[in-house]
PDB file of C-alpha atoms in Angstrom:
ATOM      1  CA  MET A1428      20.734  -1.641  -6.810  1.00 40.00           C
ATOM      2  CA  THR A1429      17.577  -0.639  -8.641  1.00 42.00           C
ATOM      3  CA  VAL A1430      14.416   0.694  -6.972  1.00 41.00           C
ATOM      4  CA  LEU A1431      12.691  -2.598  -7.814  1.00 42.00           C
ATOM      5  CA  GLU A1432      15.538  -4.699  -6.295  1.00 44.00           C
ATOM      6  CA  ASP A1433      15.478  -2.477  -3.203  1.00 42.00           C
ATOM      7  CA  ARG A1434      11.664  -2.904  -2.914  1.00 44.00           C
ATOM      8  CA  ILE A1435      11.998  -6.683  -3.197  1.00 42.00           C
ATOM      9  CA  GLU A1436      14.755  -6.764  -0.649  1.00 42.00           C
ATOM     10  CA  MET A1437      12.647  -4.751   1.743  1.00 40.00           C
ATOM     11  CA  ALA A1438       9.831  -7.336   1.262  1.00 45.00           C
ATOM     12  CA  ASP A1439      12.382 -10.041   2.270  1.00 48.00           C
ATOM     13  CA  ASP A1440      13.435  -8.218   5.435  1.00 54.00           C
ATOM     14  CA  SER A1441       9.854  -7.422   6.517  1.00 55.00           C
ATOM     15  CA  GLY A1442       8.633 -11.041   6.388  1.00 59.00           C
ATOM     16  CA  GLU A1443       6.375 -10.132   3.439  1.00 66.00           C
ATOM     17  CA  LEU A1444       6.362 -12.636   0.555  1.00 72.00           C
ATOM     18  CA  THR A1445       8.437 -11.572  -2.489  1.00 79.00           C
ATOM     19  CA  LEU A1446       7.210 -11.708  -6.075  1.00 72.00           C
ATOM     20  CA  ASP A1447       9.245 -14.810  -6.708  1.00 73.00           C
ATOM     21  CA  GLN A1448       7.745 -16.571  -3.733  1.00 73.00           C
ATOM     22  CA  LEU A1449       4.168 -15.562  -4.684  1.00 72.00           C
ATOM     23  CA  PHE A1450       4.611 -16.691  -8.317  1.00 69.00           C
ATOM     24  CA  GLU A1451       6.140 -20.013  -7.297  1.00 71.00           C
ATOM     25  CA  SER A1452       3.166 -20.701  -5.055  1.00 69.00           C
ATOM     26  CA  LEU A1453       0.683 -19.634  -7.718  1.00 64.00           C
ATOM     27  CA  GLU A1454       2.292 -21.790 -10.425  1.00 70.00           C
ATOM     28  CA  ARG A1455       1.387 -24.869  -8.418  1.00 71.00           C
ATOM     29  CA  THR A1456      -2.286 -23.903  -7.968  1.00 69.00           C
ATOM     30  CA  THR A1457      -3.332 -21.991 -11.116  1.00 68.00           C
ATOM     31  CA  PRO A1458      -5.779 -23.862 -13.351  1.00 66.00           C
ATOM     32  CA  GLU A1459      -4.892 -24.401 -17.011  1.00 67.00           C
ATOM     33  CA  GLY A1460      -6.049 -21.555 -19.262  1.00 66.00           C
ATOM     34  CA  TYR A1461      -5.776 -18.900 -16.590  1.00 69.00           C
ATOM     35  CA  LYS A1462      -3.410 -15.907 -16.585  1.00 65.00           C
ATOM     36  CA  VAL A1463      -2.076 -14.654 -13.277  1.00 68.00           C
ATOM     37  CA  GLU A1464      -0.644 -11.204 -12.432  1.00 64.00           C
ATOM     38  CA  ILE A1465       0.258  -9.434  -9.258  1.00 71.00           C
ATOM     39  CA  VAL A1466      -0.604  -5.758  -9.227  1.00 76.00           C
ATOM     40  CA  GLU A1467       0.405  -3.755  -6.148  1.00 76.00           C
ATOM     41  CA  GLY A1468       0.470  -6.969  -4.156  1.00 75.00           C
ATOM     42  CA  GLY A1469      -3.048  -8.089  -5.253  1.00 72.00           C
ATOM     43  CA  ILE A1470      -3.327 -11.358  -7.095  1.00 70.00           C
ATOM     44  CA  PHE A1471      -5.491 -11.420 -10.228  1.00 69.00           C
ATOM     45  CA  MET A1472      -6.387 -14.654 -12.036  1.00 67.00           C
ATOM     46  CA  MET A1473      -8.277 -14.391 -15.306  1.00 67.00           C
ATOM     47  CA  PRO A1474      -9.509 -16.930 -17.881  1.00 65.00           C
ATOM     48  CA  GLN A1475      -8.626 -16.082 -21.444  1.00 65.00           C
ATOM     49  CA  ARG A1476     -11.639 -15.053 -23.568  1.00 70.00           C
ATOM     50  CA  ASP A1477     -11.840 -15.449 -27.361  1.00 81.00           C
ATOM     51  CA  THR A1478     -12.256 -11.707 -27.966  1.00 89.00           C
ATOM     52  CA  HIS A1479      -9.229 -11.013 -25.721  1.00 86.00           C
ATOM     53  CA  TRP A1480      -7.063 -13.624 -27.464  1.00 88.00           C
ATOM     54  CA  GLU A1481      -8.076 -12.522 -30.994  1.00 95.00           C
ATOM     55  CA  ILE A1482      -6.925  -8.918 -30.302  1.00 96.00           C
ATOM     56  CA  ILE A1483      -3.674 -10.078 -28.683  1.00 93.00           C
ATOM     57  CA  LEU A1484      -2.953 -12.363 -31.629  1.00 95.00           C
ATOM     58  CA  ASP A1485      -3.750  -9.586 -34.125  1.00 97.00           C
ATOM     59  CA  ILE A1486      -1.312  -7.199 -32.355  1.00 97.00           C
ATOM     60  CA  VAL A1487       1.431  -9.875 -32.188  1.00 97.00           C
ATOM     61  CA  GLU A1488       0.993 -10.746 -35.860  1.00 97.00           C
ATOM     62  CA  GLN A1489       1.289  -7.060 -36.865  1.00 97.00           C
ATOM     63  CA  LEU A1490       4.380  -6.559 -34.699  1.00 97.00           C
ATOM     64  CA  ARG A1491       5.919  -9.671 -36.290  1.00 97.00           C
ATOM     65  CA  THR A1492       5.828  -7.974 -39.697  1.00 95.00           C
ATOM     66  CA  LYS A1493       8.585  -5.657 -38.466  1.00 95.00           C
ATOM     67  CA  TYR A1494      10.223  -7.333 -35.370  1.00 96.00           C
ATOM     68  CA  PRO A1495      11.743 -10.812 -34.907  1.00 96.00           C
ATOM     69  CA  ARG A1496       9.884 -13.355 -32.748  1.00 94.00           C
ATOM     70  CA  ARG A1497      12.485 -13.208 -29.930  1.00 95.00           C
ATOM     71  CA  ARG A1498      11.526  -9.506 -29.269  1.00 97.00           C
ATOM     72  CA  VAL A1499       7.751 -10.048 -29.123  1.00 97.00           C
ATOM     73  CA  LYS A1500       6.379 -11.526 -25.868  1.00 96.00           C
ATOM     74  CA  SER A1501       2.940 -12.358 -24.605  1.00 92.00           C
ATOM     75  CA  ASP A1502       1.901 -13.243 -21.035  1.00 88.00           C
ATOM     76  CA  VAL A1503       5.582 -13.294 -19.912  1.00 91.00           C
ATOM     77  CA  ARG A1504       6.251 -12.084 -16.359  1.00 90.00           C
ATOM     78  CA  ILE A1505       8.153  -8.825 -16.063  1.00 94.00           C
ATOM     79  CA  ASP A1506       8.520  -7.129 -12.674  1.00 93.00           C
ATOM     80  CA  TYR A1507       7.802  -3.353 -12.692  1.00 94.00           C
ATOM     81  CA  PRO A1508       8.500  -0.584 -10.185  1.00 93.00           C
ATOM     82  CA  GLY A1509       6.186  -0.193  -7.287  1.00 88.00           C
ATOM     83  CA  HIS A1510       4.943  -2.532  -4.562  1.00 87.00           C
ATOM     84  CA  LEU A1511       4.917  -6.153  -5.728  1.00 87.00           C
ATOM     85  CA  ASN A1512       4.174  -5.538  -9.436  1.00 88.00           C
ATOM     86  CA  GLY A1513       4.704  -8.706 -11.459  1.00 88.00           C
ATOM     87  CA  PHE A1514       2.788  -8.266 -14.748  1.00 90.00           C
ATOM     88  CA  ALA A1515       2.164 -10.811 -17.504  1.00 89.00           C
ATOM     89  CA  THR A1516       1.406  -8.153 -20.116  1.00 91.00           C
ATOM     90  CA  ASP A1517      -0.781  -9.264 -23.045  1.00 93.00           C
ATOM     91  CA  VAL A1518       1.867  -8.057 -25.561  1.00 97.00           C
ATOM     92  CA  THR A1519       5.401  -6.799 -24.882  1.00 97.00           C
ATOM     93  CA  LEU A1520       8.122  -5.712 -27.292  1.00 97.00           C
ATOM     94  CA  VAL A1521      11.633  -5.828 -25.815  1.00 97.00           C
ATOM     95  CA  SER A1522      14.665  -3.972 -27.204  1.00 96.00           C
ATOM     96  CA  GLU A1523      17.050  -5.519 -29.726  1.00 95.00           C
ATOM     97  CA  ASP A1524      19.773  -6.096 -27.100  1.00 95.00           C
ATOM     98  CA  ALA A1525      17.463  -7.264 -24.284  1.00 96.00           C
ATOM     99  CA  GLU A1526      18.683 -10.242 -22.231  1.00 94.00           C
ATOM    100  CA  LYS A1527      17.122 -12.117 -19.382  1.00 93.00           C
ATOM    101  CA  ASP A1528      18.576 -11.571 -15.905  1.00 91.00           C
ATOM    102  CA  GLU A1529      20.023 -14.222 -13.591  1.00 91.00           C
ATOM    103  CA  LYS A1530      16.488 -15.328 -12.591  1.00 88.00           C
ATOM    104  CA  GLY A1531      15.492 -15.804 -16.211  1.00 90.00           C
ATOM    105  CA  LEU A1532      13.293 -12.710 -16.277  1.00 90.00           C
ATOM    106  CA  TRP A1533      13.185  -9.812 -18.798  1.00 95.00           C
ATOM    107  CA  SER A1534      13.960  -6.396 -17.360  1.00 96.00           C
ATOM    108  CA  TYR A1535      11.388  -3.608 -17.534  1.00 96.00           C
ATOM    109  CA  GLN A1536      14.220  -1.268 -18.678  1.00 97.00           C
ATOM    110  CA  ASP A1537      14.310  -3.208 -21.965  1.00 97.00           C
ATOM    111  CA  VAL A1538      10.589  -2.833 -22.672  1.00 97.00           C
ATOM    112  CA  GLU A1539       9.809  -0.562 -25.667  1.00 97.00           C
ATOM    113  CA  PHE A1540       6.061  -1.241 -26.018  1.00 97.00           C
ATOM    114  CA  VAL A1541       3.273  -2.850 -24.040  1.00 98.00           C
ATOM    115  CA  ALA A1542      -0.331  -3.604 -25.039  1.00 97.00           C
ATOM    116  CA  GLU A1543      -3.068  -4.568 -22.682  1.00 95.00           C
ATOM    117  CA  VAL A1544      -6.437  -5.849 -23.857  1.00 94.00           C
ATOM    118  CA  ILE A1545      -9.145  -4.932 -21.353  1.00 93.00           C
ATOM    119  CA  SER A1546     -10.942  -7.675 -19.415  1.00 86.00           C
ATOM    120  CA  ARG A1547     -14.062  -6.492 -17.606  1.00 83.00           C
ATOM    121  CA  GLY A1548     -12.881  -7.675 -14.178  1.00 80.00           C
ATOM    122  CA  THR A1549      -9.413  -6.083 -14.342  1.00 82.00           C
ATOM    123  CA  ALA A1550      -9.882  -2.976 -16.433  1.00 89.00           C
ATOM    124  CA  HIS A1551      -9.231  -0.758 -13.392  1.00 87.00           C
ATOM    125  CA  ASN A1552      -5.682  -2.208 -13.242  1.00 89.00           C
ATOM    126  CA  ASP A1553      -4.913  -1.483 -16.887  1.00 92.00           C
ATOM    127  CA  TYR A1554      -6.193   2.104 -16.710  1.00 94.00           C
ATOM    128  CA  GLY A1555      -4.831   2.690 -13.180  1.00 93.00           C
ATOM    129  CA  PRO A1556      -1.915   1.071 -11.353  1.00 94.00           C
ATOM    130  CA  LYS A1557      -0.439  -0.721 -14.406  1.00 94.00           C
ATOM    131  CA  LYS A1558      -0.539   2.480 -16.488  1.00 96.00           C
ATOM    132  CA  THR A1559       1.284   4.227 -13.612  1.00 96.00           C
ATOM    133  CA  ALA A1560       3.862   1.452 -13.280  1.00 96.00           C
ATOM    134  CA  TYR A1561       4.567   1.548 -17.040  1.00 97.00           C
ATOM    135  CA  ALA A1562       4.972   5.310 -16.927  1.00 97.00           C
ATOM    136  CA  VAL A1563       7.269   5.140 -13.873  1.00 97.00           C
ATOM    137  CA  ALA A1564       9.319   2.418 -15.719  1.00 97.00           C
ATOM    138  CA  GLU A1565       9.454   4.807 -18.687  1.00 97.00           C
ATOM    139  CA  VAL A1566       7.931   2.348 -21.104  1.00 97.00           C
ATOM    140  CA  PRO A1567       7.840   4.587 -24.222  1.00 97.00           C
ATOM    141  CA  VAL A1568       4.538   3.280 -25.625  1.00 97.00           C
ATOM    142  CA  TYR A1569       1.533   1.843 -23.775  1.00 97.00           C
ATOM    143  CA  LEU A1570      -1.531   0.742 -25.755  1.00 98.00           C
ATOM    144  CA  ILE A1571      -4.844  -0.229 -24.250  1.00 98.00           C
ATOM    145  CA  ALA A1572      -7.250  -2.078 -26.566  1.00 97.00           C
ATOM    146  CA  ASP A1573     -10.724  -1.913 -25.031  1.00 97.00           C
ATOM    147  CA  PRO A1574     -13.249  -4.195 -26.783  1.00 96.00           C
ATOM    148  CA  TYR A1575     -16.099  -2.922 -24.517  1.00 95.00           C
ATOM    149  CA  GLN A1576     -15.567   0.677 -25.636  1.00 96.00           C
ATOM    150  CA  GLY A1577     -14.446  -0.358 -29.148  1.00 97.00           C
ATOM    151  CA  LYS A1578     -11.442   1.899 -28.745  1.00 97.00           C
ATOM    152  CA  CYS A1579      -7.652   1.890 -28.484  1.00 98.00           C
ATOM    153  CA  HIS A1580      -5.889   4.331 -26.183  1.00 98.00           C
ATOM    154  CA  LEU A1581      -2.278   5.028 -27.035  1.00 97.00           C
ATOM    155  CA  PHE A1582      -0.101   6.569 -24.243  1.00 97.00           C
ATOM    156  CA  THR A1583       3.371   7.964 -25.126  1.00 96.00           C
ATOM    157  CA  GLN A1584       5.966  10.307 -23.681  1.00 96.00           C
ATOM    158  CA  PRO A1585       6.277   9.010 -20.077  1.00 97.00           C
ATOM    159  CA  LYS A1586       7.239  11.707 -17.618  1.00 96.00           C
ATOM    160  CA  ASP A1587       7.069  11.889 -13.797  1.00 95.00           C
ATOM    161  CA  GLY A1588       5.021   8.748 -13.415  1.00 94.00           C
ATOM    162  CA  ASP A1589       2.386   9.587 -16.091  1.00 96.00           C
ATOM    163  CA  TYR A1590       2.071   9.774 -19.815  1.00 97.00           C
ATOM    164  CA  VAL A1591       2.094  13.238 -21.450  1.00 97.00           C
ATOM    165  CA  SER A1592       0.371  12.181 -24.654  1.00 96.00           C
ATOM    166  CA  GLU A1593      -2.819  10.164 -25.168  1.00 96.00           C
ATOM    167  CA  THR A1594      -4.455   9.378 -28.489  1.00 96.00           C
ATOM    168  CA  THR A1595      -7.783   7.510 -28.840  1.00 98.00           C
ATOM    169  CA  VAL A1596      -8.698   5.619 -31.983  1.00 98.00           C
ATOM    170  CA  SER A1597     -11.973   3.773 -32.515  1.00 98.00           C
ATOM    171  CA  PHE A1598     -11.767   0.169 -33.702  1.00 98.00           C
ATOM    172  CA  GLY A1599     -11.639   0.230 -37.464  1.00 97.00           C
ATOM    173  CA  GLY A1600      -9.113   3.105 -37.486  1.00 97.00           C
ATOM    174  CA  ASP A1601      -5.331   2.940 -37.630  1.00 97.00           C
ATOM    175  CA  VAL A1602      -3.144   3.516 -34.532  1.00 97.00           C
ATOM    176  CA  ASP A1603      -0.031   5.398 -35.702  1.00 95.00           C
ATOM    177  CA  LEU A1604       2.915   3.883 -33.889  1.00 93.00           C
ATOM    178  CA  THR A1605       5.386   5.694 -36.143  1.00 91.00           C
ATOM    179  CA  VAL A1606       5.054   8.702 -33.849  1.00 81.00           C
ATOM    180  CA  ALA A1607       6.625   6.576 -31.078  1.00 81.00           C
ATOM    181  CA  ASP A1608       9.511   5.388 -33.233  1.00 85.00           C
ATOM    182  CA  LEU A1609       8.062   1.878 -33.614  1.00 91.00           C
ATOM    183  CA  GLY A1610       7.833   2.339 -37.420  1.00 91.00           C
ATOM    184  CA  LEU A1611       4.471   0.636 -37.639  1.00 93.00           C
ATOM    185  CA  THR A1612       0.829   1.514 -38.123  1.00 96.00           C
ATOM    186  CA  LEU A1613      -1.457  -0.842 -36.220  1.00 97.00           C
ATOM    187  CA  LYS A1614      -4.641  -1.801 -38.055  1.00 97.00           C
ATOM    188  CA  THR A1615      -7.671  -2.332 -35.764  1.00 97.00           C
ATOM    189  CA  ASP A1616     -10.353  -3.103 -38.383  1.00 96.00           C
ATOM    190  CA  GLU A1617     -10.401  -6.831 -37.405  1.00 95.00           C
ATOM    191  CA  PHE A1618     -10.442  -6.201 -33.591  1.00 96.00           C
ATOM    192  CA  PRO A1619     -13.632  -7.791 -32.217  1.00 94.00           C
ATOM    193  CA  ARG A1620     -15.852  -5.960 -29.741  1.00 92.00           C
ATOM    194  CA  GLY A1621     -16.533  -7.265 -26.215  1.00 81.00           C
TER     195      GLY A1621
END
């Protein structure tokens, strides 16, 4: 049993709602055009902005030059270690041999890359608890694209719940993902500012 499965089971035994129960309830009440995530048990609902979407699409299109469509995901729920962490990451790259589990979900153990595009109301999640959850899950590469700063922050080498390496690149520069074995250089010259 994984730590995550153990944490979810504990939620069942304590009477606390599980991630599955929370998401099922939210699916019935979430307005069209909104993204929902659960971070450390808190529910966050955000409308998609043009700037946000343009950066996500740019990252997806660049990943697609190297990776098949089935490996590149956007806004797909993946449960991460920690207390009730069900993220719908802006961009996720799963491993070649990744398969969905019996619930139809991708496993965080198969995630090779995640990218989050900052939204003003949830930036603290991306820089804080989500970054920690990705590091604990040993996601090799975590990229934050921040249109308000006009910068990308690349985190690599997860160790002991944190990332050992951080590189910052201003929009317009190239983010070297070859250092993280992704074999790609991400162009940011068309990333819009917030």
